[in-house]
Structures are given as C-alpha cells and as structure tokens.
PDB file of C-alpha atoms in Angstrom:
ATOM      1  CA  MET Q   1     167.941 -33.309  59.576  1.00 77.00           C
ATOM      2  CA  SER Q   2     166.107 -36.204  61.171  1.00 89.00           C
ATOM      3  CA  ASP Q   3     164.962 -36.310  64.790  1.00 92.00           C
ATOM      4  CA  PRO Q   4     167.285 -37.844  67.387  1.00 95.00           C
ATOM      5  CA  ILE Q   5     166.475 -41.441  68.373  1.00 96.00           C
ATOM      6  CA  CYS Q   6     165.803 -42.318  72.003  1.00 96.00           C
ATOM      7  CA  PRO Q   7     168.479 -44.860  73.038  1.00 97.00           C
ATOM      8  CA  LEU Q   8     166.018 -46.557  75.400  1.00 97.00           C
ATOM      9  CA  CYS Q   9     162.946 -47.156  73.221  1.00 96.00           C
ATOM     10  CA  ASP Q  10     164.450 -46.577  69.735  1.00 95.00           C
ATOM     11  CA  ARG Q  11     161.658 -44.167  68.763  1.00 95.00           C
ATOM     12  CA  PRO Q  12     162.360 -40.711  67.249  1.00 94.00           C
ATOM     13  CA  ILE Q  13     162.264 -37.681  69.563  1.00 94.00           C
ATOM     14  CA  PRO Q  14     160.566 -34.836  67.632  1.00 92.00           C
ATOM     15  CA  PRO Q  15     161.510 -31.298  68.799  1.00 91.00           C
ATOM     16  CA  GLU Q  16     158.012 -30.606  70.186  1.00 90.00           C
ATOM     17  CA  VAL Q  17     158.087 -33.711  72.428  1.00 90.00           C
ATOM     18  CA  LYS Q  18     159.046 -33.476  76.074  1.00 90.00           C
ATOM     19  CA  GLN Q  19     162.605 -34.746  76.353  1.00 93.00           C
ATOM     20  CA  SER Q  20     165.376 -34.799  78.923  1.00 94.00           C
ATOM     21  CA  LEU Q  21     169.067 -35.548  79.327  1.00 95.00           C
ATOM     22  CA  HIS Q  22     169.933 -38.619  81.376  1.00 96.00           C
ATOM     23  CA  HIS Q  23     173.323 -38.857  83.061  1.00 96.00           C
ATOM     24  CA  LEU Q  24     174.471 -42.442  82.497  1.00 96.00           C
ATOM     25  CA  ILE Q  25     176.257 -42.229  85.843  1.00 95.00           C
ATOM     26  CA  PRO Q  26     174.082 -40.175  88.225  1.00 94.00           C
ATOM     27  CA  LYS Q  27     175.508 -36.771  89.204  1.00 93.00           C
ATOM     28  CA  LEU Q  28     175.225 -37.771  92.876  1.00 91.00           C
ATOM     29  CA  LYS Q  29     177.451 -40.792  92.167  1.00 92.00           C
ATOM     30  CA  GLY Q  30     180.249 -38.921  90.407  1.00 91.00           C
ATOM     31  CA  GLY Q  31     178.675 -38.539  86.975  1.00 90.00           C
ATOM     32  CA  LYS Q  32     178.665 -34.730  86.877  1.00 91.00           C
ATOM     33  CA  GLY Q  33     180.236 -33.809  83.556  1.00 91.00           C
ATOM     34  CA  GLY Q  34     180.031 -37.461  82.468  1.00 92.00           C
ATOM     35  CA  PRO Q  35     178.232 -38.918  79.451  1.00 94.00           C
ATOM     36  CA  THR Q  36     174.551 -38.094  78.920  1.00 96.00           C
ATOM     37  CA  VAL Q  37     171.913 -39.365  76.514  1.00 97.00           C
ATOM     38  CA  LEU Q  38     168.818 -37.587  75.205  1.00 97.00           C
ATOM     39  CA  LEU Q  39     165.636 -39.502  76.083  1.00 96.00           C
ATOM     40  CA  HIS Q  40     161.880 -39.076  75.842  1.00 94.00           C
ATOM     41  CA  HIS Q  41     160.747 -37.615  79.146  1.00 93.00           C
ATOM     42  CA  ILE Q  42     158.525 -40.666  79.748  1.00 93.00           C
ATOM     43  CA  CYS Q  43     161.503 -43.011  79.219  1.00 95.00           C
ATOM     44  CA  HIS Q  44     163.660 -40.964  81.601  1.00 96.00           C
ATOM     45  CA  LYS Q  45     160.945 -41.006  84.273  1.00 94.00           C
ATOM     46  CA  GLU Q  46     160.601 -44.778  83.974  1.00 95.00           C
ATOM     47  CA  ILE Q  47     164.350 -45.283  84.466  1.00 97.00           C
ATOM     48  CA  HIS Q  48     164.270 -43.301  87.718  1.00 95.00           C
ATOM     49  CA  ALA Q  49     161.023 -44.941  88.851  1.00 95.00           C
ATOM     50  CA  THR Q  50     162.681 -48.336  88.412  1.00 96.00           C
ATOM     51  CA  LEU Q  51     166.269 -47.971  89.599  1.00 97.00           C
ATOM     52  CA  THR Q  52     168.079 -46.292  92.477  1.00 96.00           C
ATOM     53  CA  GLU Q  53     170.995 -43.910  91.873  1.00 95.00           C
ATOM     54  CA  ALA Q  54     173.354 -46.603  93.226  1.00 96.00           C
ATOM     55  CA  GLU Q  55     171.955 -49.256  90.839  1.00 97.00           C
ATOM     56  CA  LEU Q  56     172.261 -46.833  87.914  1.00 97.00           C
ATOM     57  CA  ALA Q  57     175.885 -46.023  88.760  1.00 96.00           C
ATOM     58  CA  ARG Q  58     176.899 -49.616  89.461  1.00 96.00           C
ATOM     59  CA  ASP Q  59     174.990 -51.814  86.995  1.00 97.00           C
ATOM     60  CA  TYR Q  60     172.905 -49.734  84.578  1.00 97.00           C
ATOM     61  CA  ASN Q  61     175.232 -47.049  83.193  1.00 97.00           C
ATOM     62  CA  THR Q  62     174.803 -47.840  79.485  1.00 97.00           C
ATOM     63  CA  PRO Q  63     171.721 -47.793  77.251  1.00 97.00           C
ATOM     64  CA  GLU Q  64     172.283 -51.542  76.599  1.00 97.00           C
ATOM     65  CA  ALA Q  65     172.241 -52.352  80.318  1.00 97.00           C
ATOM     66  CA  LEU Q  66     169.119 -50.238  80.846  1.00 98.00           C
ATOM     67  CA  ARG Q  67     167.304 -52.030  77.996  1.00 97.00           C
ATOM     68  CA  ALA Q  68     168.234 -55.402  79.539  1.00 97.00           C
ATOM     69  CA  HIS Q  69     166.569 -54.644  82.900  1.00 98.00           C
ATOM     70  CA  PRO Q  70     163.361 -56.766  83.097  1.00 97.00           C
ATOM     71  CA  ARG Q  71     160.982 -53.939  84.137  1.00 97.00           C
ATOM     72  CA  LEU Q  72     162.481 -51.518  81.609  1.00 97.00           C
ATOM     73  CA  ALA Q  73     162.296 -54.164  78.862  1.00 97.00           C
ATOM     74  CA  LYS Q  74     158.586 -54.572  79.635  1.00 97.00           C
ATOM     75  CA  PHE Q  75     158.123 -50.778  79.601  1.00 96.00           C
ATOM     76  CA  ILE Q  76     159.964 -50.489  76.254  1.00 96.00           C
ATOM     77  CA  ALA Q  77     157.748 -53.164  74.678  1.00 96.00           C
ATOM     78  CA  TRP Q  78     154.705 -51.197  75.896  1.00 95.00           C
ATOM     79  CA  VAL Q  79     155.882 -47.689  74.919  1.00 94.00           C
ATOM     80  CA  LYS Q  80     157.130 -48.746  71.445  1.00 93.00           C
ATOM     81  CA  LYS Q  81     153.460 -49.108  70.448  1.00 94.00           C
ATOM     82  CA  ARG Q  82     152.812 -45.448  71.344  1.00 90.00           C
ATOM     83  CA  PRO Q  83     153.468 -42.411  69.140  1.00 87.00           C
ATOM     84  CA  PRO Q  84     156.747 -40.527  69.840  1.00 83.00           C
ATOM     85  CA  GLY Q  85     154.855 -37.693  71.561  1.00 82.00           C
ATOM     86  CA  PHE Q  86     153.018 -39.999  73.962  1.00 83.00           C
ATOM     87  CA  LEU Q  87     153.178 -38.921  77.587  1.00 75.00           C
ATOM     88  CA  SER Q  88     151.447 -40.488  80.546  1.00 71.00           C
ATOM     89  CA  LYS Q  89     151.892 -41.072  84.210  1.00 59.00           C
ATOM     90  CA  THR Q  90     154.735 -43.495  84.808  1.00 50.00           C
ATOM     91  CA  PRO Q  91     153.079 -46.932  84.717  1.00 50.00           C
ATOM     92  CA  GLY Q  92     153.401 -49.196  87.718  1.00 52.00           C
ATOM     93  CA  LYS Q  93     154.433 -48.353  91.239  1.00 54.00           C
ATOM     94  CA  ARG Q  94     157.482 -46.275  91.998  1.00 53.00           C
ATOM     95  CA  ARG Q  95     160.407 -48.269  93.322  1.00 53.00           C
ATOM     96  CA  LYS Q  96     160.809 -48.455  97.063  1.00 52.00           C
ATOM     97  CA  ARG Q  97     163.510 -46.123  98.387  1.00 47.00           C
TER      98      ARG Q  97
END
C-alpha cells in the first residue's frame, strides 16, 4: 500500500514522518466530528501560523481554498522541494492574534 498524500503539499506522508489530522472546520467553530485531512506536521503548523480559527471556518475549509491562500501557496512552493520527512521551525512570523 502506498503512503497517503498530503492534500496541502501533494507530497507522500511516510509512516515514520510526523503527521497530524487537521479539522477542515476548527473544533472551536463547530467542526468537532466534522471532516479531517491527514497532513505533514509542518504543513499543519503552517496553516495555523497563517490563519485564525475564524478564517479557517469561514473561508479556508477545503484543501483547495487552503492551497489558494497567498502565504500558503508560497509555503507549498518552498516545502515541495524538501523530502517528505523534512521538519523545521515554521518559516516566517506567526500571524497576529
């Protein structure tokens, strides 16, 4: 069986790589029990470093919408050049709360 593919960066997620489930609608915004996607941990961290829970619930609740966000698109272009197991500090500043 092949490795799952990260819906954000389109790279495989090998079993030994840090990974996490992302609620497409944040739990705090009514997404508990809602759809989730399996992501690389680094991709998941970048989503939450970029967008607020409200923005995620309102405008960025699909992988397609997430990929279309300008900062995430830039991140995806950068991380696609890294191996699937690549992990680093989240690049750039955290979003302002």
